[in-house]
Amino acid sequence: MSAAEADRWAWLLVLSFVFGCNVLRILLPSFSFFMSRVLQKDAEQESQMRAEIQGMKQELSTVNMMDEFARYARLERRINKMTDKLKTHGGVGITCWILVCNKVVAIVLHPFS
């Protein structure tokens, strides 16, 4: 392989890389929007679970532990069960994760576009 031919291949590689980065930058928002639509059901369920936990915590704060121990303990167990279910469900929402990834990739690819 001659030096001129190597130079041509190097330029082709560089141009292909820049083109690929631009295509990725253009298609990434559409891909993340599609993924968030597919996974939105999970995000809605997660926010609903968080709201239920918040409501139960408010109810728990109104219950006197000494006077109504059985009710207090039942409510506390329900809160713990729902919190554990939320943790195993995902913790941080998938939609938030996709948006963060989208921004990180856009920042990383910005110099190439």
Phi, psi and omega in degrees: 000128182278169181294322180295320179291322177295320178298318178299315180295323178296315178296320178297319178296316179296312180297321178296320179296314179296317178299315179298319178296319179293319178297317179298318180296324180286319185277340184300314178300321179294318179295316181292325176296317178298315180296320179293326176294319180293320185262005183300328179303319179295320180294320178295318179295321179295316180292326176295318178296320178297320179294319178297317179297317179298318178296319179293325178293322176295318178296321180296325180291339179270347182271131177278120184297322182289318184280324184234061186298317183299314180295319180299314182295318179300314181295320179295321177296319178297319179296314180297319180296316180293322178295317177297320179296321179294320179296318179286337180289326178163340180070274178271134183297145181295327179295318178297318180297317180296319180295320179296315178299319179300315180293317180298314180295321179297320179292318180295320183276351183304317180296338183271353184259000000 
